[in-house]
PDB file of C-alpha atoms in Angstrom:
ATOM      1  CA  MET A   1      20.008  55.143 -76.504  1.00 49.00           C
ATOM      2  CA  ARG A   2      17.015  53.373 -77.930  1.00 48.00           C
ATOM      3  CA  ARG A   3      18.468  49.990 -77.030  1.00 51.00           C
ATOM      4  CA  SER A   4      19.178  51.260 -73.528  1.00 48.00           C
ATOM      5  CA  GLN A   5      15.659  52.504 -73.127  1.00 49.00           C
ATOM      6  CA  VAL A   6      14.253  49.205 -74.363  1.00 45.00           C
ATOM      7  CA  THR A   7      16.457  47.345 -71.920  1.00 47.00           C
ATOM      8  CA  THR A   8      15.355  49.585 -69.094  1.00 47.00           C
ATOM      9  CA  VAL A   9      11.687  49.157 -69.997  1.00 46.00           C
ATOM     10  CA  SER A  10      12.138  45.382 -70.191  1.00 53.00           C
ATOM     11  CA  LEU A  11      13.871  45.336 -66.804  1.00 46.00           C
ATOM     12  CA  LEU A  12      11.088  47.384 -65.209  1.00 48.00           C
ATOM     13  CA  ALA A  13       8.479  45.134 -66.748  1.00 49.00           C
ATOM     14  CA  ALA A  14      10.273  42.078 -65.388  1.00 47.00           C
ATOM     15  CA  LEU A  15      10.499  43.618 -61.905  1.00 45.00           C
ATOM     16  CA  ALA A  16       6.834  44.545 -62.044  1.00 45.00           C
ATOM     17  CA  LEU A  17       5.926  41.012 -63.052  1.00 46.00           C
ATOM     18  CA  THR A  18       8.064  39.576 -60.244  1.00 46.00           C
ATOM     19  CA  ALA A  19       6.444  41.916 -57.743  1.00 43.00           C
ATOM     20  CA  CYS A  20       3.010  40.861 -58.907  1.00 44.00           C
ATOM     21  CA  THR A  21       3.954  37.201 -58.590  1.00 43.00           C
ATOM     22  CA  ASN A  22       5.294  37.702 -55.031  1.00 44.00           C
ATOM     23  CA  ALA A  23       2.231  39.693 -54.114  1.00 41.00           C
ATOM     24  CA  LYS A  24       0.045  36.893 -55.352  1.00 41.00           C
ATOM     25  CA  ASP A  25       1.969  34.371 -53.238  1.00 41.00           C
ATOM     26  CA  VAL A  26       1.546  36.470 -50.104  1.00 40.00           C
ATOM     27  CA  LEU A  27      -2.008  37.627 -50.636  1.00 39.00           C
ATOM     28  CA  ASP A  28      -3.390  34.415 -52.053  1.00 40.00           C
ATOM     29  CA  PRO A  29      -5.814  33.070 -49.418  1.00 39.00           C
ATOM     30  CA  SER A  30      -4.596  29.563 -50.155  1.00 39.00           C
ATOM     31  CA  ALA A  31      -1.093  30.619 -49.170  1.00 38.00           C
ATOM     32  CA  VAL A  32      -2.170  32.550 -46.100  1.00 39.00           C
ATOM     33  CA  LYS A  33      -4.823  30.174 -44.816  1.00 41.00           C
ATOM     34  CA  PRO A  34      -2.708  27.160 -43.842  1.00 40.00           C
ATOM     35  CA  PRO A  35      -0.490  29.067 -41.382  1.00 40.00           C
ATOM     36  CA  ALA A  36      -3.579  30.785 -40.013  1.00 41.00           C
ATOM     37  CA  ASP A  37      -5.347  27.454 -39.570  1.00 42.00           C
ATOM     38  CA  SER A  38      -2.291  25.912 -37.967  1.00 38.00           C
ATOM     39  CA  ALA A  39      -1.943  28.818 -35.593  1.00 39.00           C
ATOM     40  CA  GLN A  40      -5.616  28.559 -34.616  1.00 37.00           C
ATOM     41  CA  ALA A  41      -5.626  24.785 -34.400  1.00 36.00           C
ATOM     42  CA  LEU A  42      -2.993  24.595 -31.647  1.00 35.00           C
ATOM     43  CA  PRO A  43      -4.701  26.932 -29.190  1.00 35.00           C
ATOM     44  CA  ALA A  44      -8.029  25.349 -30.018  1.00 38.00           C
ATOM     45  CA  THR A  45      -6.647  21.898 -29.203  1.00 37.00           C
ATOM     46  CA  GLN A  46      -5.021  23.146 -26.032  1.00 38.00           C
ATOM     47  CA  GLY A  47      -8.128  24.996 -25.036  1.00 38.00           C
ATOM     48  CA  THR A  48     -10.317  21.995 -25.671  1.00 36.00           C
ATOM     49  CA  SER A  49      -7.958  19.807 -23.703  1.00 34.00           C
ATOM     50  CA  ALA A  50      -7.882  22.221 -20.804  1.00 34.00           C
ATOM     51  CA  THR A  51     -11.654  22.479 -20.834  1.00 33.00           C
ATOM     52  CA  THR A  52     -12.275  18.782 -21.238  1.00 33.00           C
ATOM     53  CA  SER A  53      -9.719  17.604 -18.727  1.00 34.00           C
ATOM     54  CA  PRO A  54     -11.578  18.763 -15.618  1.00 35.00           C
ATOM     55  CA  THR A  55     -14.794  17.429 -17.108  1.00 35.00           C
ATOM     56  CA  THR A  56     -13.192  14.074 -17.739  1.00 33.00           C
ATOM     57  CA  THR A  57     -11.598  14.046 -14.314  1.00 36.00           C
ATOM     58  CA  ALA A  58     -14.721  15.267 -12.557  1.00 39.00           C
ATOM     59  CA  PRO A  59     -16.455  11.872 -12.377  1.00 40.00           C
ATOM     60  CA  ALA A  60     -13.445  10.396 -10.531  1.00 40.00           C
ATOM     61  CA  PRO A  61     -13.877  12.554  -7.395  1.00 39.00           C
ATOM     62  CA  ALA A  62     -17.603  11.945  -7.646  1.00 39.00           C
ATOM     63  CA  ALA A  63     -16.990   8.211  -7.727  1.00 37.00           C
ATOM     64  CA  THR A  64     -14.618   8.484  -4.768  1.00 38.00           C
ATOM     65  CA  ALA A  65     -17.182  10.503  -2.865  1.00 37.00           C
ATOM     66  CA  ALA A  66     -19.793   7.888  -3.671  1.00 38.00           C
ATOM     67  CA  ALA A  67     -17.499   5.130  -2.449  1.00 43.00           C
ATOM     68  CA  SER A  68     -16.905   6.922   0.835  1.00 49.00           C
ATOM     69  CA  THR A  69     -20.576   7.722   1.331  1.00 61.00           C
ATOM     70  CA  PRO A  70     -21.813   6.237   4.619  1.00 64.00           C
ATOM     71  CA  ALA A  71     -23.738   3.011   4.207  1.00 67.00           C
ATOM     72  CA  THR A  72     -27.498   3.117   4.384  1.00 81.00           C
ATOM     73  CA  PRO A  73     -29.219   1.637   7.448  1.00 82.00           C
ATOM     74  CA  ALA A  74     -30.284  -1.325   5.319  1.00 83.00           C
ATOM     75  CA  GLN A  75     -26.713  -2.004   4.210  1.00 80.00           C
ATOM     76  CA  THR A  76     -25.455  -1.717   7.776  1.00 82.00           C
ATOM     77  CA  ALA A  77     -28.180  -4.043   9.025  1.00 87.00           C
ATOM     78  CA  ALA A  78     -27.338  -6.603   6.331  1.00 88.00           C
ATOM     79  CA  ALA A  79     -23.637  -6.519   7.240  1.00 89.00           C
ATOM     80  CA  ILE A  80     -24.411  -6.914  10.938  1.00 92.00           C
ATOM     81  CA  ALA A  81     -26.902  -9.717  10.346  1.00 92.00           C
ATOM     82  CA  LYS A  82     -24.298 -11.973   8.758  1.00 94.00           C
ATOM     83  CA  THR A  83     -21.696 -11.266  11.453  1.00 96.00           C
ATOM     84  CA  ARG A  84     -20.892 -13.797  14.142  1.00 97.00           C
ATOM     85  CA  LEU A  85     -18.541 -12.247  16.687  1.00 97.00           C
ATOM     86  CA  GLN A  86     -16.295 -14.193  19.030  1.00 97.00           C
ATOM     87  CA  VAL A  87     -14.816 -12.249  21.957  1.00 97.00           C
ATOM     88  CA  ALA A  88     -11.449 -13.569  23.091  1.00 96.00           C
ATOM     89  CA  PRO A  89     -10.408 -13.438  26.763  1.00 96.00           C
ATOM     90  CA  ILE A  90      -9.547  -9.890  27.880  1.00 96.00           C
ATOM     91  CA  VAL A  91      -5.848  -9.232  28.366  1.00 97.00           C
ATOM     92  CA  GLY A  92      -4.560  -6.881  31.067  1.00 97.00           C
ATOM     93  CA  ALA A  93      -7.749  -6.181  33.024  1.00 97.00           C
ATOM     94  CA  SER A  94      -8.496  -7.687  36.396  1.00 96.00           C
ATOM     95  CA  VAL A  95     -11.256 -10.268  36.650  1.00 96.00           C
ATOM     96  CA  GLU A  96     -13.362  -7.785  38.636  1.00 95.00           C
ATOM     97  CA  ALA A  97     -13.017  -5.140  35.918  1.00 95.00           C
ATOM     98  CA  ALA A  98     -13.493  -7.571  33.036  1.00 97.00           C
ATOM     99  CA  ALA A  99     -16.779  -8.947  34.377  1.00 97.00           C
ATOM    100  CA  PRO A 100     -18.926  -5.810  33.826  1.00 97.00           C
ATOM    101  CA  LEU A 101     -17.132  -5.217  30.522  1.00 98.00           C
ATOM    102  CA  THR A 102     -17.994  -8.666  29.195  1.00 97.00           C
ATOM    103  CA  ALA A 103     -21.580  -8.483  30.403  1.00 97.00           C
ATOM    104  CA  GLU A 104     -22.093  -5.115  28.737  1.00 98.00           C
ATOM    105  CA  LEU A 105     -20.452  -6.293  25.496  1.00 97.00           C
ATOM    106  CA  GLN A 106     -23.065  -9.038  25.334  1.00 97.00           C
ATOM    107  CA  ALA A 107     -25.935  -6.685  26.121  1.00 98.00           C
ATOM    108  CA  ARG A 108     -24.817  -4.019  23.657  1.00 98.00           C
ATOM    109  CA  ALA A 109     -24.215  -6.595  20.946  1.00 97.00           C
ATOM    110  CA  ARG A 110     -27.789  -7.842  21.322  1.00 96.00           C
ATOM    111  CA  GLN A 111     -29.072  -4.276  21.079  1.00 96.00           C
ATOM    112  CA  ARG A 112     -27.106  -3.755  17.878  1.00 95.00           C
ATOM    113  CA  GLY A 113     -28.130  -7.082  16.375  1.00 95.00           C
ATOM    114  CA  VAL A 114     -24.662  -8.646  16.531  1.00 96.00           C
ATOM    115  CA  THR A 115     -24.584 -12.385  17.177  1.00 97.00           C
ATOM    116  CA  LEU A 116     -21.980 -13.444  19.732  1.00 97.00           C
ATOM    117  CA  VAL A 117     -20.587 -16.967  19.596  1.00 96.00           C
ATOM    118  CA  GLY A 118     -18.530 -18.995  22.033  1.00 95.00           C
ATOM    119  CA  SER A 119     -14.796 -19.590  21.927  1.00 91.00           C
ATOM    120  CA  THR A 120     -15.221 -23.054  20.397  1.00 92.00           C
ATOM    121  CA  ASP A 121     -17.718 -22.001  17.732  1.00 93.00           C
ATOM    122  CA  GLN A 122     -16.298 -22.634  14.258  1.00 93.00           C
ATOM    123  CA  THR A 123     -18.793 -20.322  12.522  1.00 95.00           C
ATOM    124  CA  ALA A 124     -17.313 -17.055  13.833  1.00 97.00           C
ATOM    125  CA  THR A 125     -16.777 -14.429  11.121  1.00 97.00           C
ATOM    126  CA  HIS A 126     -14.817 -12.063  13.371  1.00 97.00           C
ATOM    127  CA  VAL A 127     -12.723 -12.418  16.509  1.00 97.00           C
ATOM    128  CA  LEU A 128     -12.392  -9.483  18.934  1.00 98.00           C
ATOM    129  CA  LYS A 129      -9.297  -9.371  21.142  1.00 98.00           C
ATOM    130  CA  GLY A 130      -8.991  -6.699  23.835  1.00 98.00           C
ATOM    131  CA  TYR A 131      -5.894  -5.368  25.594  1.00 98.00           C
ATOM    132  CA  PHE A 132      -6.305  -3.143  28.652  1.00 98.00           C
ATOM    133  CA  SER A 133      -4.182  -1.137  31.055  1.00 97.00           C
ATOM    134  CA  THR A 134      -4.638   1.670  33.542  1.00 96.00           C
ATOM    135  CA  MET A 135      -2.768   4.902  34.069  1.00 93.00           C
ATOM    136  CA  SER A 136      -2.984   6.711  37.390  1.00 88.00           C
ATOM    137  CA  GLU A 137      -2.135  10.381  37.731  1.00 85.00           C
ATOM    138  CA  GLY A 138      -2.818  11.953  41.081  1.00 79.00           C
ATOM    139  CA  LYS A 139      -6.363  11.009  42.011  1.00 81.00           C
ATOM    140  CA  ASP A 140      -7.329  10.220  38.407  1.00 86.00           C
ATOM    141  CA  THR A 141      -7.235   6.787  36.829  1.00 92.00           C
ATOM    142  CA  THR A 142      -7.592   6.328  33.073  1.00 95.00           C
ATOM    143  CA  VAL A 143      -8.369   3.049  31.349  1.00 97.00           C
ATOM    144  CA  ILE A 144      -6.515   2.591  28.055  1.00 97.00           C
ATOM    145  CA  TYR A 145      -7.888  -0.031  25.687  1.00 98.00           C
ATOM    146  CA  VAL A 146      -7.098  -1.537  22.301  1.00 98.00           C
ATOM    147  CA  TRP A 147      -9.329  -3.956  20.415  1.00 98.00           C
ATOM    148  CA  ASP A 148      -8.077  -5.866  17.394  1.00 98.00           C
ATOM    149  CA  VAL A 149     -10.587  -7.401  15.015  1.00 98.00           C
ATOM    150  CA  TYR A 150      -9.400 -10.572  13.254  1.00 97.00           C
ATOM    151  CA  ASP A 151     -10.864 -12.856  10.654  1.00 96.00           C
ATOM    152  CA  PRO A 152     -11.070 -16.605  11.415  1.00 94.00           C
ATOM    153  CA  SER A 153      -7.665 -17.111   9.771  1.00 95.00           C
ATOM    154  CA  GLY A 154      -5.964 -14.718  12.186  1.00 95.00           C
ATOM    155  CA  ASN A 155      -5.587 -11.748   9.837  1.00 97.00           C
ATOM    156  CA  ARG A 156      -6.098  -8.411  11.552  1.00 97.00           C
ATOM    157  CA  LEU A 157      -8.843  -6.441   9.828  1.00 97.00           C
ATOM    158  CA  HIS A 158      -9.409  -3.450  12.063  1.00 97.00           C
ATOM    159  CA  ARG A 159      -8.328  -1.766  15.294  1.00 97.00           C
ATOM    160  CA  ILE A 160     -10.421   0.110  17.836  1.00 98.00           C
ATOM    161  CA  ASN A 161      -8.627   2.034  20.562  1.00 97.00           C
ATOM    162  CA  GLY A 162      -9.266   4.762  23.057  1.00 97.00           C
ATOM    163  CA  GLN A 163      -9.162   5.725  26.681  1.00 96.00           C
ATOM    164  CA  GLN A 164     -11.735   6.396  29.346  1.00 95.00           C
ATOM    165  CA  LYS A 165     -11.277   8.312  32.551  1.00 91.00           C
ATOM    166  CA  ALA A 166     -12.433   6.090  35.366  1.00 84.00           C
ATOM    167  CA  ALA A 167     -15.043   7.014  37.902  1.00 69.00           C
ATOM    168  CA  SER A 168     -12.933   6.578  41.016  1.00 70.00           C
ATOM    169  CA  VAL A 169     -13.830   3.958  43.570  1.00 73.00           C
ATOM    170  CA  GLY A 170     -12.447   4.822  46.997  1.00 72.00           C
ATOM    171  CA  SER A 171      -8.896   6.096  47.294  1.00 72.00           C
ATOM    172  CA  THR A 172      -7.158   3.234  45.527  1.00 81.00           C
ATOM    173  CA  GLU A 173      -5.273   3.221  42.242  1.00 84.00           C
ATOM    174  CA  GLY A 174      -5.190   0.925  39.240  1.00 90.00           C
ATOM    175  CA  TRP A 175      -7.981  -1.520  38.558  1.00 94.00           C
ATOM    176  CA  PRO A 176      -9.489  -1.371  42.054  1.00 92.00           C
ATOM    177  CA  ALA A 177     -10.183   2.320  41.367  1.00 90.00           C
ATOM    178  CA  VAL A 178     -12.140   1.627  38.169  1.00 93.00           C
ATOM    179  CA  ALA A 179     -15.901   1.582  38.617  1.00 92.00           C
ATOM    180  CA  PRO A 180     -18.035  -0.909  36.650  1.00 94.00           C
ATOM    181  CA  ALA A 181     -19.717   1.993  34.848  1.00 95.00           C
ATOM    182  CA  THR A 182     -16.408   2.886  33.216  1.00 95.00           C
ATOM    183  CA  MET A 183     -15.979  -0.589  31.767  1.00 97.00           C
ATOM    184  CA  GLN A 184     -19.596  -0.618  30.630  1.00 97.00           C
ATOM    185  CA  ALA A 185     -19.070   2.663  28.789  1.00 97.00           C
ATOM    186  CA  ILE A 186     -16.042   1.175  27.039  1.00 98.00           C
ATOM    187  CA  ALA A 187     -18.088  -1.869  26.031  1.00 98.00           C
ATOM    188  CA  ASP A 188     -20.808   0.331  24.545  1.00 98.00           C
ATOM    189  CA  GLN A 189     -18.284   2.398  22.594  1.00 97.00           C
ATOM    190  CA  THR A 190     -16.558  -0.739  21.352  1.00 98.00           C
ATOM    191  CA  ILE A 191     -19.682  -2.370  19.953  1.00 97.00           C
ATOM    192  CA  ASP A 192     -20.862   0.931  18.473  1.00 96.00           C
ATOM    193  CA  GLN A 193     -17.535   1.415  16.669  1.00 96.00           C
ATOM    194  CA  PHE A 194     -17.463  -2.197  15.566  1.00 97.00           C
ATOM    195  CA  THR A 195     -20.915  -2.009  14.001  1.00 95.00           C
ATOM    196  CA  ALA A 196     -20.057   1.331  12.380  1.00 93.00           C
ATOM    197  CA  TRP A 197     -17.021  -0.306  10.813  1.00 95.00           C
ATOM    198  CA  LEU A 198     -19.139  -3.204   9.601  1.00 94.00           C
ATOM    199  CA  GLY A 199     -21.563  -0.751   8.032  1.00 90.00           C
ATOM    200  CA  SER A 200     -18.718   0.983   6.202  1.00 87.00           C
ATOM    201  CA  GLY A 201     -17.775  -2.238   4.446  1.00 81.00           C
ATOM    202  CA  GLY A 202     -15.622  -3.859   7.084  1.00 71.00           C
ATOM    203  CA  ALA A 203     -17.546  -7.092   6.822  1.00 52.00           C
ATOM    204  CA  GLY A 204     -15.876  -7.654   3.458  1.00 46.00           C
TER     205      GLY A 204
END
């Protein structure tokens, strides 16, 4: 009996000691802290990344916005000043319709500060080629136009297109029905769009 009791007491003492050892392993801050730190580190890293990402990305849209910001008047003027525009013969329009168009192109270009050069001038920085047609519907006639802007090497840089309802002249159709004022309006719009394109960086 005594030996049995001693054995029992020894067994209980051993279990108690084992329990204390396990408790120490679980409750020891050094044992608990690493998992806690690891668990906190991951969300912290993700959170920081999520917070930083928009901040890091934010300058990119700002830079894009800055790049697309309209040029200042000084920048536009500088781009126009170094431009020498050559206007190629008009394709598709009658001689009578092309005359007021050409005259107004020259006048509007002077107003905008664009230098026009002749067809044989080798100093041209841009060449403007125009293609015209008319579309009649009932009593209405519409002028459809396309301008291609080329560099001296023949590479197309830009396109300007549109249409203008013609102020009717008499009861005719086609080009005879197009009043000079219509062609002058197209010339004004063309030069205005050309200079706007130059101001946006089109001059290269």
